[in-house]
Every structure is written in structure tokens, then in C-alpha cells.
Coordinates of C-alpha atoms and ligand atoms in Angstrom, one line a residue:
M23 CA 42.2 121.1 112.8
A24 CA 42.7 117.5 112.6
D25 CA 46.0 115.7 112.3
K26 CA 45.9 113.0 110.1
I27 CA 48.3 109.9 110.9
N28 CA 49.1 106.9 109.5
F29 CA 49.3 103.7 111.1
Q30 CA 52.7 101.8 111.6
A31 CA 53.0 99.1 108.6
D32 CA 52.8 96.6 111.2
V33 CA 49.0 97.8 112.4
S34 CA 47.9 97.8 108.4
K35 CA 49.8 94.1 108.5
M36 CA 47.3 92.9 111.3
L37 CA 43.9 95.5 110.4
N38 CA 44.0 93.9 107.2
I39 CA 44.4 90.2 108.6
V40 CA 41.2 90.7 111.6
V41 CA 38.8 92.7 108.7
N42 CA 39.6 89.8 105.5
S43 CA 39.9 86.8 107.7
L44 CA 36.0 84.9 108.1
Y45 CA 36.3 84.5 112.3
S46 CA 33.4 83.0 113.7
E47 CA 33.0 84.5 116.7
K48 CA 33.3 88.2 115.8
Q49 CA 31.5 88.4 119.3
I50 CA 35.3 88.3 121.0
F51 CA 35.6 92.6 120.2
L52 CA 33.4 93.6 123.2
R53 CA 35.0 91.4 125.4
E54 CA 38.2 92.9 124.2
L55 CA 36.9 96.6 124.5
I56 CA 34.9 95.6 128.0
S57 CA 38.4 94.0 129.3
N58 CA 40.1 97.7 128.0
A59 CA 37.2 99.5 130.2
S60 CA 37.8 97.5 132.6
D61 CA 41.5 98.1 132.9
A62 CA 41.0 101.8 132.6
C63 CA 39.0 101.8 135.8
D64 CA 41.4 99.7 137.1
K65 CA 44.4 102.6 136.7
L66 CA 42.4 105.1 138.1
K67 CA 41.7 103.8 140.7
Y68 CA 44.7 103.4 141.3
L69 CA 46.0 106.3 140.7
A70 CA 42.9 108.1 143.0
L71 CA 44.3 106.1 145.6
T72 CA 48.5 107.5 144.9
N73 CA 47.3 111.1 143.9
P74 CA 44.2 112.2 146.6
G75 CA 42.3 114.9 144.6
I76 CA 42.4 113.5 141.5
A77 CA 39.9 112.0 139.3
T78 CA 36.8 111.7 142.1
Q79 CA 34.9 113.9 139.1
S80 CA 33.4 110.9 137.8
G81 CA 31.6 109.2 140.3
Q82 CA 30.8 105.1 139.9
M83 CA 32.9 103.3 138.3
K84 CA 30.7 101.8 135.5
I85 CA 31.6 100.6 131.9
K86 CA 28.4 101.6 129.7
L87 CA 26.8 100.8 126.3
L88 CA 24.5 102.5 124.1
P89 CA 23.1 100.9 121.0
N90 CA 21.2 102.9 118.8
A91 CA 19.6 101.1 115.9
V92 CA 18.7 104.1 114.0
E93 CA 22.9 105.0 113.3
N94 CA 23.5 101.5 113.4
T95 CA 26.0 102.5 116.5
L96 CA 27.4 100.8 118.8
V97 CA 29.2 103.0 121.6
V98 CA 31.0 101.4 124.4
S99 CA 31.7 103.7 127.4
D100 CA 34.1 104.3 130.4
N101 CA 34.6 106.7 133.1
G102 CA 38.4 105.1 133.9
I103 CA 41.2 106.6 133.4
G104 CA 41.2 107.8 129.5
M105 CA 43.4 109.4 127.0
N106 CA 45.5 112.2 126.1
K107 CA 46.5 112.8 122.5
E108 CA 50.0 111.6 123.1
D109 CA 48.3 108.3 124.5
L110 CA 46.4 107.8 121.3
I111 CA 48.9 108.0 119.6
N112 CA 51.3 105.8 121.1
H113 CA 48.8 102.6 122.1
L114 CA 46.3 102.9 118.9
G115 CA 47.5 103.4 116.2
T116 CA 51.1 101.4 116.5
I117 CA 51.8 98.1 118.3
A118 CA 54.1 97.9 121.1
K119 CA 55.7 94.9 121.0
S120 CA 57.9 94.5 117.4
G121 CA 57.3 90.5 115.7
T122 CA 53.3 91.3 117.1
A123 CA 51.8 91.0 113.0
D124 CA 53.7 88.5 112.5
F125 CA 52.8 85.8 115.0
V126 CA 49.3 86.7 114.3
K127 CA 49.8 86.2 110.3
N128 CA 50.8 82.8 111.6
A129 CA 48.2 82.2 114.2
S130 CA 45.5 82.7 111.1
D131 CA 47.2 81.0 109.0
N132 CA 47.4 77.7 110.2
G133 CA 43.7 78.2 111.1
S134 CA 43.5 79.0 114.8
A135 CA 41.7 81.7 115.3
V136 CA 42.3 86.1 116.1
E137 CA 40.4 84.9 119.2
L138 CA 43.9 85.0 120.2
I139 CA 44.2 88.7 119.3
G140 CA 44.2 89.6 122.8
Q141 CA 46.9 87.3 123.6
F142 CA 49.2 89.6 121.8
G143 CA 48.3 92.8 123.1
V144 CA 47.0 94.2 120.3
G145 CA 42.7 93.7 121.5
F146 CA 41.3 97.0 120.6
Y147 CA 42.2 96.7 116.8
A148 CA 39.2 93.9 116.9
A149 CA 36.8 96.4 117.3
F150 CA 37.2 96.9 112.9
M151 CA 35.7 92.7 113.2
V152 CA 32.4 94.8 113.3
A153 CA 33.1 98.1 112.2
D154 CA 34.0 100.6 109.1
K155 CA 34.6 102.9 111.5
V156 CA 35.5 103.4 114.9
E157 CA 35.8 107.3 116.6
I158 CA 36.8 107.8 119.9
I159 CA 36.4 111.1 122.3
T160 CA 38.1 110.5 125.2
R161 CA 39.6 112.1 128.2
K162 CA 42.2 111.7 130.7
A163 CA 41.8 111.9 134.8
G164 CA 43.4 114.9 135.1
E165 CA 43.6 117.0 132.2
E166 CA 40.6 119.5 130.4
Q167 CA 41.2 118.7 127.2
A168 CA 39.3 116.1 125.5
W169 CA 40.6 114.6 121.7
K170 CA 38.4 112.7 119.3
W171 CA 40.0 110.2 117.2
V172 CA 39.0 108.1 114.2
S173 CA 39.7 106.1 112.0
N174 CA 38.6 103.3 109.3
G175 CA 40.9 101.1 109.8
V176 CA 42.6 100.9 106.5
D177 CA 45.7 103.4 106.1
G178 CA 45.6 105.8 109.5
F179 CA 43.6 108.0 111.7
E180 CA 42.7 111.3 112.5
I181 CA 43.1 113.6 115.8
S182 CA 41.0 116.4 116.8
K183 CA 40.1 118.6 119.8
A184 CA 37.2 117.4 121.2
K185 CA 35.1 118.5 124.0
R186 CA 34.0 115.5 127.0
D187 CA 33.1 116.4 130.7
C188 CA 34.4 114.1 132.2
N189 CA 37.1 112.0 132.2
G190 CA 36.9 108.3 130.6
T191 CA 36.8 106.8 126.9
D192 CA 33.9 106.4 124.4
I193 CA 34.3 104.3 121.6
K194 CA 31.6 104.2 118.6
L195 CA 31.3 101.8 116.6
F196 CA 29.6 102.3 113.3
L197 CA 28.6 98.9 112.7
R198 CA 29.6 97.0 109.2
D199 CA 26.0 95.3 107.6
D200 CA 26.9 92.0 108.2
A201 CA 27.5 92.9 112.5
K202 CA 24.1 94.9 112.8
D203 CA 23.1 92.3 115.7
Y204 CA 25.1 94.3 117.3
I205 CA 22.5 96.5 118.6
D206 CA 19.9 94.1 119.6
T207 CA 20.0 94.5 123.1
I208 CA 19.3 90.7 123.7
Y209 CA 22.1 89.4 122.0
L210 CA 24.3 91.7 123.9
R211 CA 23.0 91.6 127.3
Q212 CA 24.1 87.0 126.3
I213 CA 27.6 88.6 124.9
I214 CA 28.3 90.1 128.1
R215 CA 27.4 87.0 130.7
T216 CA 29.0 84.6 128.3
Y217 CA 32.2 87.2 128.1
S218 CA 32.0 89.6 131.1
D219 CA 30.4 88.4 133.9
H220 CA 33.9 88.7 136.5
I221 CA 34.4 92.2 135.4
G222 CA 34.8 93.8 138.7
Y223 CA 33.0 97.0 137.3
P224 CA 29.0 97.1 136.9
I225 CA 28.8 96.5 132.5
V226 CA 25.4 98.9 132.3
L227 CA 23.0 98.4 129.4
D228 CA 21.1 101.7 127.8
L229 CA 18.0 100.6 127.2
G230 CA 16.5 104.0 125.5
K231 CA 13.1 104.5 127.0
A232 CA 13.0 101.3 128.9
G233 CA 16.1 102.6 130.7
E234 CA 19.0 101.1 132.2
E235 CA 20.4 97.9 133.4
T236 CA 23.3 96.3 135.1
V237 CA 23.8 93.6 132.9
N238 CA 27.0 91.1 135.2
S239 CA 27.6 90.1 138.4
A240 CA 29.6 93.4 139.3
S241 CA 32.2 91.7 142.1
A242 CA 35.5 90.4 141.1
L243 CA 35.3 87.0 140.7
W244 CA 38.3 85.7 142.9
T245 CA 36.1 87.7 146.6
R246 CA 33.4 85.1 146.0
H247 CA 33.0 82.2 147.7
K248 CA 34.0 78.9 145.6
S249 CA 30.9 77.0 145.7
E250 CA 29.3 80.2 144.0
I251 CA 31.6 80.0 141.1
T252 CA 30.0 77.7 138.1
E253 CA 33.0 76.0 136.1
D254 CA 32.2 78.1 133.1
Q255 CA 32.7 81.4 135.3
Y256 CA 36.4 80.3 136.4
K257 CA 36.5 79.3 132.4
E258 CA 35.5 82.8 131.2
F259 CA 37.6 84.9 134.1
Y260 CA 40.7 82.5 132.7
H261 CA 40.1 83.0 129.6
H262 CA 39.6 87.5 130.1
I263 CA 43.0 87.8 132.2
S264 CA 45.0 85.2 130.3
H265 CA 43.8 86.1 126.8
N266 CA 44.1 82.9 125.4
F267 CA 41.4 80.7 124.4
D268 CA 41.7 77.7 125.1
D269 CA 40.5 76.3 128.7
P270 CA 42.5 75.9 131.7
W271 CA 43.9 72.9 133.0
M272 CA 44.6 73.4 136.3
T273 CA 42.4 76.4 138.6
L274 CA 43.6 77.1 141.8
H275 CA 41.3 79.2 143.8
F276 CA 42.8 79.5 147.9
K277 CA 43.0 81.8 151.3
A278 CA 45.9 81.9 151.9
E279 CA 45.5 82.7 156.2
G280 CA 47.9 83.7 158.8
N281 CA 50.7 86.0 159.2
I282 CA 50.1 88.0 156.1
E283 CA 46.7 87.0 154.0
Y284 CA 45.6 86.8 150.4
T285 CA 43.7 85.4 147.5
G286 CA 45.0 83.2 145.0
L287 CA 43.5 82.5 142.0
L288 CA 45.8 80.9 139.6
Y289 CA 45.3 79.1 136.2
I290 CA 47.7 77.0 134.3
P291 CA 46.5 76.7 130.4
T292 CA 46.7 74.2 128.5
Q293 CA 48.1 75.3 125.6
P294 CA 51.9 76.9 125.8
Q295 CA 51.6 80.2 124.7
Y296 CA 53.8 81.6 121.9
D297 CA 56.6 83.6 123.8
L298 CA 56.6 81.1 126.3
F299 CA 60.4 80.8 125.8
Q300 CA 60.6 84.5 124.3
P301 CA 63.7 86.6 126.1
D302 CA 61.2 89.2 127.3
K303 CA 58.8 87.0 128.5
K304 CA 57.2 88.2 131.7
N305 CA 54.7 86.3 134.5
G306 CA 51.5 86.2 134.0
L307 CA 50.0 87.7 137.2
K308 CA 48.0 90.1 138.6
L309 CA 48.2 91.8 141.7
Y310 CA 45.7 93.5 143.3
V311 CA 45.5 95.1 146.9
N312 CA 42.0 95.2 148.0
K313 CA 40.4 94.4 144.6
V314 CA 42.4 97.8 143.1
F315 CA 44.8 96.2 140.4
I316 CA 48.5 97.3 141.3
S317 CA 50.6 95.6 139.0
D318 CA 50.8 92.9 136.1
K319 CA 54.8 93.4 136.3
V320 CA 55.6 92.3 139.8
E321 CA 58.1 90.1 138.8
E322 CA 59.1 88.5 142.3
L323 CA 55.8 87.2 142.6
I324 CA 55.9 84.3 141.0
P325 CA 59.7 82.9 139.7
H326 CA 60.4 83.0 136.1
Y327 CA 59.7 78.7 135.5
L328 CA 55.9 79.3 136.0
R329 CA 55.7 82.1 134.0
F330 CA 52.8 80.3 132.3
V331 CA 50.6 80.6 135.2
R332 CA 47.7 83.5 134.7
G333 CA 45.9 84.8 137.6
V334 CA 45.3 87.0 139.9
I335 CA 46.8 87.7 144.0
D336 CA 45.1 90.4 146.1
S337 CA 46.7 90.8 149.4
A338 CA 44.8 93.5 151.4
D339 CA 48.5 93.2 153.9
L340 CA 50.0 95.2 151.5
Q341 CA 50.5 98.9 151.3
L342 CA 49.2 100.2 148.7
N343 CA 50.4 103.4 148.7
I344 CA 53.5 102.0 148.7
S345 CA 55.9 103.0 144.8
R346 CA 55.7 99.1 142.4
E347 CA 59.0 99.2 142.5
M348 CA 59.6 99.2 146.7
L349 CA 56.6 96.7 146.3
Q350 CA 58.9 94.7 143.8
H351 CA 61.2 94.3 146.6
S352 CA 58.7 94.2 150.0
P353 CA 59.1 90.6 152.0
L354 CA 55.7 90.2 152.1
I355 CA 55.6 89.6 148.5
E356 CA 58.5 86.9 149.4
K357 CA 56.1 85.0 151.4
I358 CA 52.7 85.5 148.8
K359 CA 55.2 83.9 146.8
T360 CA 56.4 81.4 148.3
G361 CA 53.2 80.2 149.7
T362 CA 51.7 80.2 146.4
V363 CA 54.6 78.1 144.5
S364 CA 53.9 75.1 147.7
R365 CA 50.9 75.1 146.5
I366 CA 51.6 74.8 142.8
L367 CA 53.5 72.1 143.1
K368 CA 51.3 70.5 145.6
E369 CA 48.4 70.7 143.3
L370 CA 50.9 69.2 140.3
K371 CA 51.8 66.5 142.5
K372 CA 47.8 65.4 142.3
R373 CA 47.8 65.8 139.2
A374 CA 50.6 63.3 138.4
K375 CA 48.6 60.6 139.6
N376 CA 47.2 60.4 136.5
Y377 CA 50.2 59.9 133.5
D378 CA 47.6 61.1 130.7
D379 CA 46.2 63.6 132.8
Y380 CA 49.8 65.6 133.7
M381 CA 50.8 64.9 130.6
T382 CA 49.4 68.0 129.5
F383 CA 51.1 69.5 130.9
W384 CA 54.4 68.2 130.7
K385 CA 54.2 68.7 126.9
S386 CA 53.5 72.8 127.2
F387 CA 55.5 73.4 130.1
G388 CA 57.9 70.7 130.9
V389 CA 60.6 72.4 128.8
A390 CA 60.1 75.6 131.0
F391 CA 58.8 73.7 134.8
K392 CA 62.3 72.2 134.9
E393 CA 64.2 75.2 134.8
G394 CA 63.1 75.2 138.0
I395 CA 65.0 72.3 139.7
Y396 CA 68.2 75.3 138.3
E397 CA 66.3 78.5 139.5
D398 CA 64.7 77.6 142.9
F399 CA 66.5 76.0 145.4
G400 CA 64.2 75.3 148.2
N401 CA 62.1 73.1 146.1
R402 CA 64.4 71.2 144.0
E403 CA 64.1 68.4 144.6
E404 CA 60.6 68.3 144.5
I405 CA 60.2 70.2 140.8
A406 CA 63.1 67.3 140.0
S407 CA 59.7 64.4 141.4
L408 CA 57.6 66.4 139.5
A409 CA 60.1 66.0 135.8
Y410 CA 59.7 63.1 133.3
F411 CA 62.8 61.8 131.0
V412 CA 62.8 59.6 127.9
S413 CA 64.8 57.2 128.9
T414 CA 66.5 54.0 127.2
K415 CA 63.9 51.6 128.7
S416 CA 61.2 54.1 129.3
G417 CA 59.5 53.1 125.9
D418 CA 57.0 54.5 124.2
K419 CA 56.2 56.1 128.0
L420 CA 57.7 59.7 130.0
T421 CA 59.8 58.2 133.4
T422 CA 60.9 60.0 136.7
F423 CA 63.4 60.1 139.4
D424 CA 61.9 57.5 141.2
E425 CA 60.7 55.3 138.3
Y426 CA 64.5 54.6 137.5
I427 CA 65.6 54.2 140.9
S428 CA 63.2 51.6 141.4
R429 CA 64.2 50.0 138.2
C430 CA 68.3 50.1 139.3
S431 CA 70.0 47.1 140.2
E432 CA 71.5 46.9 144.3
Q433 CA 74.9 47.5 142.8
Q434 CA 74.0 50.9 140.6
K435 CA 74.6 54.0 142.8
A436 CA 74.3 56.7 140.1
I437 CA 71.6 58.3 137.2
Y438 CA 73.5 58.0 134.3
Y439 CA 72.2 60.6 130.7
I440 CA 73.4 62.0 128.0
T441 CA 72.3 65.0 126.9
G442 CA 71.9 65.4 122.8
D443 CA 70.2 67.1 119.4
D444 CA 67.2 64.1 119.2
V445 CA 66.5 60.9 120.7
K446 CA 66.5 59.6 118.1
V447 CA 70.4 60.1 117.7
L448 CA 71.0 59.9 120.7
S449 CA 69.7 56.5 121.9
N450 CA 72.3 55.6 118.6
N451 CA 75.2 56.9 120.5
P452 CA 77.7 54.3 120.5
Q453 CA 79.0 56.0 124.5
L454 CA 75.6 54.1 125.3
E455 CA 76.9 50.5 124.5
A456 CA 78.1 49.2 127.7
F457 CA 75.6 51.1 129.7
N458 CA 72.6 48.5 126.7
E459 CA 74.7 45.7 127.2
K460 CA 75.1 45.5 131.3
G461 CA 71.0 46.5 131.2
I462 CA 72.0 50.0 132.9
E463 CA 69.4 52.6 132.5
V464 CA 69.7 55.9 130.8
L465 CA 68.2 59.2 130.3
L466 CA 68.1 60.2 127.6
L467 CA 68.3 64.6 127.3
T468 CA 67.6 66.9 124.4
D469 CA 66.2 70.2 125.9
P470 CA 68.7 72.9 125.9
I471 CA 68.0 73.3 129.9
D472 CA 69.1 70.0 130.6
E473 CA 72.4 71.1 130.2
F474 CA 72.6 73.7 133.3
W475 CA 70.0 71.4 135.3
P476 CA 72.6 68.5 136.7
Q477 CA 75.0 71.2 137.3
V478 CA 73.8 71.9 140.6
L479 CA 71.0 68.9 141.0
T480 CA 74.1 67.0 141.7
K481 CA 72.1 64.1 143.3
Y482 CA 68.5 63.3 143.9
K483 CA 68.0 61.2 146.9
D484 CA 70.8 58.9 147.4
F485 CA 72.1 58.9 143.3
A486 CA 74.6 60.8 142.3
I487 CA 73.4 61.9 138.2
K488 CA 75.7 61.3 136.7
H489 CA 76.7 62.3 132.8
I490 CA 77.9 59.4 131.4
T491 CA 81.2 60.7 130.3
Q492 CA 81.5 60.5 134.5
A493 CA 81.0 56.8 134.1
E494 CA 84.5 55.5 133.5
A495 CA 85.5 54.3 136.8
D496 CA 81.7 52.3 137.7
M497 CA 82.2 50.8 133.8
V498 CA 84.8 48.4 135.1
W499 CA 84.1 44.7 134.1
E500 CA 84.8 41.7 132.9
R501 CA 85.4 40.8 128.7
K502 CA 86.5 38.1 127.7
E503 CA 86.2 39.0 124.2
K504 CA 89.6 39.1 122.2
K505 CA 91.6 42.8 123.1
A506 CA 93.9 45.0 121.5
D507 CA 97.8 43.9 122.5
E508 CA 98.4 46.4 125.1
G509 CA 101.6 47.5 123.9
S510 CA 100.9 48.2 119.9
L511 CA 97.3 49.8 121.7
K512 CA 99.6 52.2 123.0
K513 CA 101.2 52.5 120.4
L514 CA 98.6 53.2 118.2
T515 CA 96.9 55.9 120.7
D516 CA 100.5 58.2 121.2
M517 CA 100.9 58.2 117.7
L518 CA 96.8 59.8 116.9
T519 CA 97.3 62.1 119.9
E520 CA 99.9 63.4 118.0
M521 CA 98.1 63.3 114.4
F522 CA 95.0 64.7 115.3
K523 CA 96.5 67.6 118.4
D524 CA 94.3 70.5 116.0
E525 CA 91.4 68.3 116.7
V526 CA 91.0 66.5 119.5
G527 CA 93.3 66.7 123.4
K528 CA 94.0 63.0 123.0
V529 CA 93.2 59.7 122.0
T530 CA 92.5 57.2 124.5
T531 CA 91.0 53.7 125.0
T532 CA 87.3 52.8 126.9
E533 CA 85.7 50.3 128.6
K534 CA 82.0 51.4 127.7
L535 CA 82.0 50.9 123.8
T536 CA 80.5 47.3 122.6
K537 CA 79.8 47.7 119.1
S538 CA 81.5 51.1 117.6
P539 CA 85.4 51.2 117.3
V540 CA 85.2 54.8 118.2
S541 CA 83.7 57.3 120.1
L542 CA 84.1 60.9 120.3
T543 CA 83.7 63.0 124.4
V544 CA 84.7 65.4 126.0
E545 CA 86.7 65.9 128.9
N546 CA 85.0 64.8 132.6
G547 CA 83.8 68.3 134.0
Q548 CA 83.6 69.8 130.8
M549 CA 80.9 71.5 128.6
S550 CA 79.4 68.9 126.8
L551 CA 79.1 68.5 122.3
H552 CA 75.6 69.1 122.6
L553 CA 76.0 72.6 124.8
E554 CA 78.8 73.4 122.6
R555 CA 76.9 73.8 119.8
L556 CA 74.0 75.3 121.3
M557 CA 76.6 78.1 122.4
R558 CA 77.8 77.8 118.7
N559 CA 74.4 78.4 117.4
H560 CA 73.8 81.4 119.8
Q561 CA 77.2 82.8 118.5
Q562 CA 79.1 82.7 121.7
Q563 CA 80.9 79.2 121.8
T564 CA 84.6 79.5 120.6
A565 CA 85.7 81.8 124.4
F566 CA 85.8 78.5 125.8
A567 CA 85.3 75.4 123.6
S568 CA 85.9 71.7 125.1
T569 CA 88.5 69.4 125.3
R570 CA 87.5 66.3 123.0
I571 CA 88.7 63.2 123.8
L572 CA 88.4 60.2 120.8
E573 CA 88.3 56.9 122.5
L574 CA 88.9 53.7 121.1
N575 CA 86.9 50.7 121.6
P576 CA 90.3 47.5 122.2
Y577 CA 88.0 44.7 121.9
H578 CA 87.3 45.9 118.0
P579 CA 88.9 44.1 115.3
L580 CA 89.6 47.2 113.0
I581 CA 91.2 48.6 116.3
I582 CA 93.0 45.3 117.3
K583 CA 94.4 45.0 113.0
L584 CA 95.5 48.4 113.5
S585 CA 97.2 48.2 116.0
D586 CA 99.1 45.1 114.4
M587 CA 99.5 47.4 111.8
M588 CA 101.6 49.3 114.2
F589 CA 104.9 47.4 113.7
D590 CA 105.1 47.2 110.3
E591 CA 106.4 50.7 109.0
A592 CA 105.1 50.0 105.3
K593 CA 101.9 50.0 106.7
K594 CA 101.3 53.9 108.4
S595 CA 100.1 55.9 106.3
K596 CA 97.3 53.1 105.6
V597 CA 96.8 53.5 109.3
E598 CA 96.3 57.2 109.0
E599 CA 93.6 56.9 106.3
V600 CA 91.7 54.8 108.3
A601 CA 92.2 56.9 111.2
K602 CA 91.4 59.8 109.5
V603 CA 87.3 57.7 108.4
L604 CA 87.5 56.6 111.9
L605 CA 87.5 60.0 112.8
D606 CA 85.0 61.2 111.1
Q607 CA 82.8 58.3 111.9
A608 CA 83.0 59.1 116.0
K609 CA 81.7 62.6 114.7
I610 CA 79.3 61.7 112.6
A611 CA 77.7 59.2 115.8
E612 CA 78.1 62.3 118.3
G613 CA 76.0 64.7 115.4
E614 CA 79.2 67.0 114.6
P615 CA 79.9 67.5 110.5
V616 CA 82.7 66.0 109.4
S617 CA 85.7 68.5 108.9
D618 CA 86.6 67.2 105.1
P619 CA 83.4 65.4 103.9
S620 CA 85.0 64.9 100.2
F621 CA 88.3 63.0 101.9
F622 CA 85.5 60.5 103.5
S623 CA 82.9 60.0 100.8
E624 CA 85.9 59.6 98.8
K625 CA 87.1 57.0 101.5
M626 CA 83.8 55.6 101.9
S627 CA 82.9 54.7 98.2
E628 CA 86.5 52.8 98.2
Y629 CA 85.9 50.6 100.7
I630 CA 82.3 49.7 99.7
L631 CA 83.7 48.7 96.2
N632 CA 86.3 47.1 97.8
A633 CA 84.0 44.7 99.7
I634 CA 81.4 44.1 97.1
S635 CA 84.6 43.3 94.5
Ligands
ADP709 P1 46.0 95.7 125.6 O1 45.2 95.9 126.5 O2 46.4 94.4 125.9 O3 47.5 96.9 125.9 P2 44.7 96.8 123.5 O4 45.2 96.6 121.9 O5 43.5 96.4 123.6 O6 45.7 95.6 124.0 O7 45.2 98.1 123.7 C1 46.5 98.7 123.5 C2 46.1 99.8 124.7 O8 45.6 101.3 124.2 C3 45.4 100.0 126.3 O9 46.9 99.5 126.7 C4 45.4 101.0 126.4 O10 46.9 102.1 127.1 C5 44.5 102.1 125.3 N1 43.3 102.0 125.7 C6 42.6 100.7 125.3 N2 41.4 100.9 125.4 C7 41.3 101.7 126.6 C8 40.4 102.4 127.7 N3 38.8 102.0 127.1 N4 40.5 104.2 128.6 C9 42.0 104.2 128.6 N5 42.9 103.4 127.6 C10 42.3 103.0 126.7
MG710 MG1 42.9 94.9 125.7

């Protein structure tokens, strides 16, 4: 008796995309199936080590390919951990991560090919690119009952009891008419060598009467010596481990010796992964102990800001039989992490010497990497030295703290920055006027993380790092223009403070403006308006809105005029009206919405008409 089970809606949707699109690289299905077989062998190896007595029944672990020209089928077989009924239902009929189908659809709509399929944790379904029916016979290690799973890849699958001599999985593909090539052993051999040579288990090709042939090198790539590994092999291993299809931007293969020994084969991709900024994004390192795969979930192995790094860490010094949970907190893991991070930073420093090359990395991962300034106390300054920013003087290029410092005048003691949503808008912010006038460079920061790292990195080398709202005291300078009368100015700011008390904390004058009459800022030390907008977008704001300050430019003719009008009671309502429009102007320049758009546009039209009449 077979159970008939429907695919989860997402699976059908995705299969439909996979099968009906014209993908050039159909052969990647084999890479995915071999990768799953290799994972299954890894899992069994680990299980056998931690549960003596289980699963020695299957002998040496290997992956076997059996093409059959008569039936037009190809079987990919392994003697790994196998699956029971529950596993089959949970793993081959659902998609673990919600939203995956949409990502796949997007990727295929945008022409980035289904080669990415493994990246989404749905590599198995690639089988349906070449097969119109897939039949699986599998038996889980430690269990007696075997199971058969059959599907045409359209609406669902059937599961029934079956027989299998020992643990493992056979995946039989009934090849589509246009996929008959995959029974050709010459072609299969070539695909395996290209995509799967680095797999640590023998991949054996069944040649019928001619016997069997092991096609790959079957030794874990990272255990080989650098000089024996070609660039292509490094690349293919990267594709295998990352499920990415780009080339690695950086390949770092090292052996650490000393009180703890470990090998690392690490990669930084060229392209960012689609989920780099998803909250549940896990790191990309696999931990092996003496070539036995332990876990790809040891979060402590590498800091979160380096979550885009892919690869393998293998250490014989870790104990195999401690639980994965204990491993998380092992001091050895901490040491490996520290050592690995410093190697990565050192390598980045070398690569940063070539600006164009480094920008490839920075554009993909700079935003995540900058989180390290906040997150990694020990390497804070070093990470900061590897960060690049837009500034008022950087032109088309980005700039570093060190370059900024090299352009500073003798008197300047601080690195100034401003935060906002967009470089273009920021560079026109009135708050920058005096800085531009005096030739003081300001960093224009637009990433959400830029609101946070300056809270911990308050100094770089001997330079304080200051938001420009903290710069008022640094901005005292001789000005020759006519200034509003002190007494009337005081009257004006008092009146406006009272009038706008629901909208701004206070109204003051500033030396920072040169062109604009007004500008909006916040009390020194409070959350910036940009951060407030970010929080509001995440529905987290209202509890702690910053106190806004409306700053007036006492040198601006408009402000001088308004202050003069303060002594004429008859002009009071006109002063109020103009002040309202000015507050709106200040909001617009900061990127905030005006409180009453129809009032604002009505007044604008009136003033414009006056101006042109
Ligand atoms: P991923 O490998 O990223 O988890 P796949 O779609 O390739 O995604 O595979 C889904 C799941 O199916 C695997 O995680 C595994 O649990 C199970 N699976 C696939 N092939 C095998 C196999 N040969 N042996 C045991 N389990 C397998
Ligand atoms: Mg897989």
C-alpha cells in the first residue's frame, strides 16, 4: 500500500520553474545529488563515531553511479545515513525555509540561472531537470525497514515499504528524452571530474561488463598540499561548499600550528548571497574533526560580521565525541575563531592595496563587514582601517579613515560624519554648509549600521569621531557678514520655541549654516533623525523620539528680516506664517515629511506669484 502525499504548494511552484525553464547547465543536477550523497556519508560517519555499534554494516563509504542504457535510467547510490519515512516526507516534499520558492522565481526571472538551486537548500529537486520520474529506495542506518519514494515531480509523491540490504539511498532517475546523455559513461566521467573531484569519498562509475572505476581523487581537498591543488579545483570545491556559482574573490588555505592545530580552507565570494541580511542568516563554515564532518551550525566558529565567508575548518585537536552543544562553548573553538579572523583581516589588508580589486569585495560585503567595528572589540581599529566611506571630498572614489586624516589641516582634531538615507540628499544638507565653506571633510554615511558603530568607535588613532551635531563648539569662526540684532533674535527664538513646542524641543541659532536660513537637527548625543526614521520603518520608534532642534542662521537676510519684524505687533501673524514655512523647509532638507503639505504648497504658490509679479 502506497501513501500518496501532495507537495507543499511552494515545492510545486518551484518544480514548475525548474522543469519549464531552459537552463543551459542541466548537468548540475549531478553535482547536487552527489553532494547530498556525500553529506549522507558524512552524517553516518559522525553517527558511527558517537554511537559505537551503529552502522558498520555498510562497509567502506562510497557513492556509486549506475547508468542503464536499456531502461534509460541513471542511479545515484550511496551507503550513507539513509532516510526513514518521516525523513522522506520532511525533506523531499517540503521546503525548509519559507519564501524559498519566491527567491528561486526571482532568480530565474532575473536570468540568474538555476545553477543557484543548491544555495536555496533545494538541490535535490534539480533531479527533475533531467528526469520525468524519480524513484528512491532508502534505508536509515540503525533501522530495519526500507522505503520507496516515487514522484513525477508535478503534484506529489508516493511512499511505500520496500527492501534494501543495508543502510543508504538509491536515487533512480528516469531520464527525459532530451537528457539521454547521462547514461554515457564518458560524459559522466567528465562531469564528475569537473564538479565533484574534491568529494572525500570514492565516486565509482559502474561500467557494466568492464567493471567499476573510481573517477575522483577521493581525498578531502583541504588535506592536500597547496602545491597539489589547481585553481580550478579550489574553485570547484568552493562551488560545492557554498552552492554559489560565482568565482571566489578570495581563497585562503592555511594550516595553523602551535598549541592547537587546524586547517582552514576559506573563501570570500564575489557576489553577496541573497540572504546576507536576513535575521536568521547562519555562518558559512563547516567544522570537521580529522576529516569527519561535525557541524555547519557552530555559530561561534566565526563572528557574525564575517558570515559571508564560506569554507571548512578541520582540527584533529577537538574531541569528536563531545556533543555539538558543548562544542559551541569550547575554548578551542574560541582560539580557532581568533586565529581565523586575524588571518582573514591580514589578507584583506593585503588586497586593500589594490583599490579596484578591493572595491569588488567592499560593494558586496562592506555593509556586513562594517558590523565588525561594533561587534569585534579586539579588532575594532583594524576593521575600521579596512572600511571605506563616501565623503564630501572623496569624489567618485571611496575613502578610508587614514586618507581622511591625511587631508586634515593641522588644527582639525576630529573626523566628522553625518548620517542619512541617501548620499545625494545628505550632501545638500544645510548642516554641512559651514564645513564646506571651511574646507572640512565630512563622511556621508547611509547604511543603517553607520548609526551604531560610531557609538563604540569614538576615536580613530588620535582623532575623535564626531557626528556633526557634536561639532558646534569646533565651529566658532570669524564671520564678516551682517548678523541679526541680538535682542530681536532672542525675542524671535523665544517666540518660535513657544509656537513650535509640540514639534521641536527648542529653537536656537547656529554658526553652522551659511546658505540656508534654517536647519533641523537633534540634541547632542541623541538618536539621529536618520536612525529615528529607520526605527519608525521597523515600527519601533515612538517610545524614544529624539528632541528636535530648529536652528536659525542669524546671518541670513530672511532671519534678519524676521527678527526686525519682532518689534512690530502688526506683523506678528506674518512672522508666524513665514516661520511655519521655514520649519517645513528644514524638514524637507532633512528628509522628513512636512506636517501640513497643503498649507506648505499654498504658501509656496503665493510667494512665487509675488516674486514673479
Ligand atoms: P540540502 O542538501 O541543501 O539540505 P537538498 O534539496 O539537496 O537540500 O536535500 C534535502 C534533504 O534531503 C537533505 O538535507 C537530506 O536531509 C535529504 N537527502 C537528500 N539526499 C539524501 C541522501 N542521498 N541520503 C540521505 N538524505 C538525503
Ligand atoms: Mg543538497
